[in-house]
PDB file of C-alpha atoms in Angstrom:
ATOM      1  CA  MET A  11     -13.600  -3.036 -18.356  1.00  0.00           C
ATOM      2  CA  LEU A  12     -11.121  -3.031 -15.494  1.00  0.00           C
ATOM      3  CA  ASN A  13      -9.832  -5.693 -13.126  1.00  0.00           C
ATOM      4  CA  GLY A  14      -8.238  -5.291  -9.745  1.00  0.00           C
ATOM      5  CA  ASN A  15      -4.630  -6.414  -9.936  1.00  0.00           C
ATOM      6  CA  SER A  16      -3.071  -7.527  -6.684  1.00  0.00           C
ATOM      7  CA  GLY A  17       0.373  -7.218  -8.255  1.00  0.00           C
ATOM      8  CA  ALA A  18      -0.201  -3.584  -9.231  1.00  0.00           C
ATOM      9  CA  ALA A  19       0.126  -0.598  -6.954  1.00  0.00           C
ATOM     10  CA  ALA A  20      -2.878   0.119  -4.737  1.00  0.00           C
ATOM     11  CA  HIS A  21      -3.883   3.068  -6.917  1.00  0.00           C
ATOM     12  CA  HIS A  22      -4.050   1.201 -10.226  1.00  0.00           C
ATOM     13  CA  LEU A  23      -6.256  -1.332 -11.988  1.00  0.00           C
ATOM     14  CA  THR A  24      -5.567  -3.535 -14.987  1.00  0.00           C
ATOM     15  CA  SER A  25      -7.559  -3.015 -18.178  1.00  0.00           C
ATOM     16  CA  GLU A  26      -8.920  -6.314 -19.544  1.00  0.00           C
ATOM     17  CA  THR A  27      -8.902  -5.109 -23.111  1.00  0.00           C
ATOM     18  CA  MET A  28      -5.336  -3.840 -23.282  1.00  0.00           C
ATOM     19  CA  GLY A  29      -3.622  -5.371 -20.277  1.00  0.00           C
ATOM     20  CA  ASP A  30      -2.537  -1.867 -19.275  1.00  0.00           C
ATOM     21  CA  ILE A  31      -2.367  -0.633 -15.731  1.00  0.00           C
ATOM     22  CA  VAL A  32      -4.871   2.202 -15.318  1.00  0.00           C
ATOM     23  CA  PRO A  33      -4.637   4.752 -12.494  1.00  0.00           C
ATOM     24  CA  ILE A  34      -7.711   4.829 -10.255  1.00  0.00           C
ATOM     25  CA  GLY A  35      -8.380   8.473 -11.155  1.00  0.00           C
ATOM     26  CA  GLU A  36      -8.484   7.590 -14.842  1.00  0.00           C
ATOM     27  CA  ALA A  37     -10.818   4.667 -14.166  1.00  0.00           C
ATOM     28  CA  LEU A  38     -13.152   6.975 -12.217  1.00  0.00           C
ATOM     29  CA  ALA A  39     -13.018   9.562 -15.011  1.00  0.00           C
ATOM     30  CA  TYR A  40     -13.813   6.840 -17.545  1.00  0.00           C
ATOM     31  CA  ALA A  41     -16.813   5.683 -15.498  1.00  0.00           C
ATOM     32  CA  GLU A  42     -18.048   9.276 -15.196  1.00  0.00           C
ATOM     33  CA  ARG A  43     -17.631   9.814 -18.933  1.00  0.00           C
ATOM     34  CA  CYS A  44     -19.625   6.640 -19.623  1.00  0.00           C
ATOM     35  CA  ARG A  45     -22.351   7.814 -17.228  1.00  0.00           C
ATOM     36  CA  SER A  46     -22.523  11.275 -18.773  1.00  0.00           C
ATOM     37  CA  GLU A  47     -22.778   9.705 -22.247  1.00  0.00           C
ATOM     38  CA  SER A  48     -25.650   7.472 -21.015  1.00  0.00           C
ATOM     39  CA  ARG A  49     -23.552   4.317 -21.296  1.00  0.00           C
ATOM     40  CA  LEU A  50     -24.904   3.318 -17.914  1.00  0.00           C
ATOM     41  CA  MET A  51     -24.110  -0.398 -18.077  1.00  0.00           C
ATOM     42  CA  GLU A  52     -20.470   0.351 -18.837  1.00  0.00           C
ATOM     43  CA  ALA A  53     -20.270   2.987 -16.102  1.00  0.00           C
ATOM     44  CA  GLU A  54     -21.882   0.636 -13.598  1.00  0.00           C
ATOM     45  CA  ALA A  55     -19.570  -2.241 -14.521  1.00  0.00           C
ATOM     46  CA  THR A  56     -16.505  -0.012 -14.183  1.00  0.00           C
ATOM     47  CA  CYS A  57     -17.599   1.203 -10.755  1.00  0.00           C
ATOM     48  CA  ARG A  58     -18.255  -2.340  -9.600  1.00  0.00           C
ATOM     49  CA  ARG A  59     -14.790  -3.412 -10.800  1.00  0.00           C
ATOM     50  CA  LEU A  60     -13.245  -0.522  -8.903  1.00  0.00           C
ATOM     51  CA  LEU A  61     -15.126  -1.575  -5.776  1.00  0.00           C
ATOM     52  CA  GLU A  62     -14.034  -5.194  -6.217  1.00  0.00           C
ATOM     53  CA  ALA A  63     -10.431  -4.033  -6.115  1.00  0.00           C
ATOM     54  CA  LEU A  64     -10.894  -1.256  -3.537  1.00  0.00           C
ATOM     55  CA  PRO A  65     -14.087  -1.866  -1.517  1.00  0.00           C
ATOM     56  CA  ASP A  66     -13.729   1.353   0.491  1.00  0.00           C
ATOM     57  CA  LEU A  67     -13.296   3.715  -2.462  1.00  0.00           C
ATOM     58  CA  ALA A  68     -15.948   6.325  -1.633  1.00  0.00           C
ATOM     59  CA  GLU A  69     -15.721   8.001  -5.045  1.00  0.00           C
ATOM     60  CA  ALA A  70     -16.574   4.753  -6.852  1.00  0.00           C
ATOM     61  CA  GLU A  71     -19.392   4.018  -4.399  1.00  0.00           C
ATOM     62  CA  HIS A  72     -20.851   7.497  -4.956  1.00  0.00           C
ATOM     63  CA  LEU A  73     -20.530   7.309  -8.728  1.00  0.00           C
ATOM     64  CA  LEU A  74     -22.162   3.887  -8.692  1.00  0.00           C
ATOM     65  CA  GLY A  75     -25.053   5.385  -6.733  1.00  0.00           C
ATOM     66  CA  ILE A  76     -25.486   8.188  -9.262  1.00  0.00           C
ATOM     67  CA  THR A  77     -25.235   5.734 -12.146  1.00  0.00           C
ATOM     68  CA  VAL A  78     -27.831   3.277 -10.840  1.00  0.00           C
ATOM     69  CA  HIS A  79     -30.110   6.218 -10.018  1.00  0.00           C
ATOM     70  CA  HIS A  80     -29.940   7.266 -13.666  1.00  0.00           C
ATOM     71  CA  ALA A  81     -30.781   3.665 -14.560  1.00  0.00           C
ATOM     72  CA  GLY A  82     -33.944   3.896 -12.423  1.00  0.00           C
ATOM     73  CA  LYS A  83     -32.734   1.809  -9.471  1.00  0.00           C
ATOM     74  CA  LEU A  84     -33.569   4.301  -6.720  1.00  0.00           C
ATOM     75  CA  ALA A  85     -33.356   1.959  -3.708  1.00  0.00           C
ATOM     76  CA  GLU A  86     -29.943   0.686  -4.786  1.00  0.00           C
ATOM     77  CA  ALA A  87     -28.802   4.246  -5.491  1.00  0.00           C
ATOM     78  CA  ILE A  88     -29.689   5.304  -1.962  1.00  0.00           C
ATOM     79  CA  GLU A  89     -27.684   2.387  -0.535  1.00  0.00           C
ATOM     80  CA  HIS A  90     -24.577   3.295  -2.527  1.00  0.00           C
ATOM     81  CA  VAL A  91     -24.744   7.008  -1.765  1.00  0.00           C
ATOM     82  CA  ALA A  92     -25.307   6.273   1.927  1.00  0.00           C
ATOM     83  CA  ARG A  93     -22.278   3.966   1.948  1.00  0.00           C
ATOM     84  CA  ALA A  94     -20.175   6.599   0.163  1.00  0.00           C
ATOM     85  CA  THR A  95     -21.248   9.113   2.805  1.00  0.00           C
ATOM     86  CA  ALA A  96     -20.263   6.704   5.580  1.00  0.00           C
ATOM     87  CA  LEU A  97     -16.883   6.103   3.936  1.00  0.00           C
ATOM     88  CA  ALA A  98     -16.133   9.806   3.459  1.00  0.00           C
ATOM     89  CA  PRO A  99     -18.426  11.919   5.643  1.00  0.00           C
ATOM     90  CA  GLN A 100     -16.208  14.954   5.092  1.00  0.00           C
ATOM     91  CA  ASN A 101     -17.275  14.944   1.429  1.00  0.00           C
ATOM     92  CA  ALA A 102     -20.996  14.668   2.073  1.00  0.00           C
ATOM     93  CA  LEU A 103     -23.325  17.605   1.700  1.00  0.00           C
ATOM     94  CA  GLY A 104     -25.999  17.875   4.316  1.00  0.00           C
ATOM     95  CA  PRO A 105     -28.513  20.569   5.107  1.00  0.00           C
ATOM     96  CA  PRO A 106     -26.878  24.035   5.127  1.00  0.00           C
ATOM     97  CA  SER A 107     -27.016  24.125   8.925  1.00  0.00           C
ATOM     98  CA  ARG A 108     -24.806  21.006   9.074  1.00  0.00           C
ATOM     99  CA  ARG A 109     -22.202  22.098   6.527  1.00  0.00           C
ATOM    100  CA  SER A 110     -18.934  23.487   7.774  1.00  0.00           C
ATOM    101  CA  ASN A 111     -17.804  26.822   6.341  1.00  0.00           C
TER     102      ASN A 111
END
């Protein structure tokens, strides 16, 4: 699991288990790997830790939405995906008529 570390650079978290500083991209990849391996509790916890440290991290918000959806929490999933869309509307996919080419 990962902790936000106010002494670390803004793009890093601290790993509780090893005390290492983990780049945000690696933490997101770890959460995605956990999700894809059906380790949903671990993926969810990692996303929540990322959001504790960086509340406006759209990628973590989106991944949390996907993860809780897989866990059967549809209402919560919708909230997280909607927030991710609000944080990074340029990354959101809408109906084809609304997508930019």
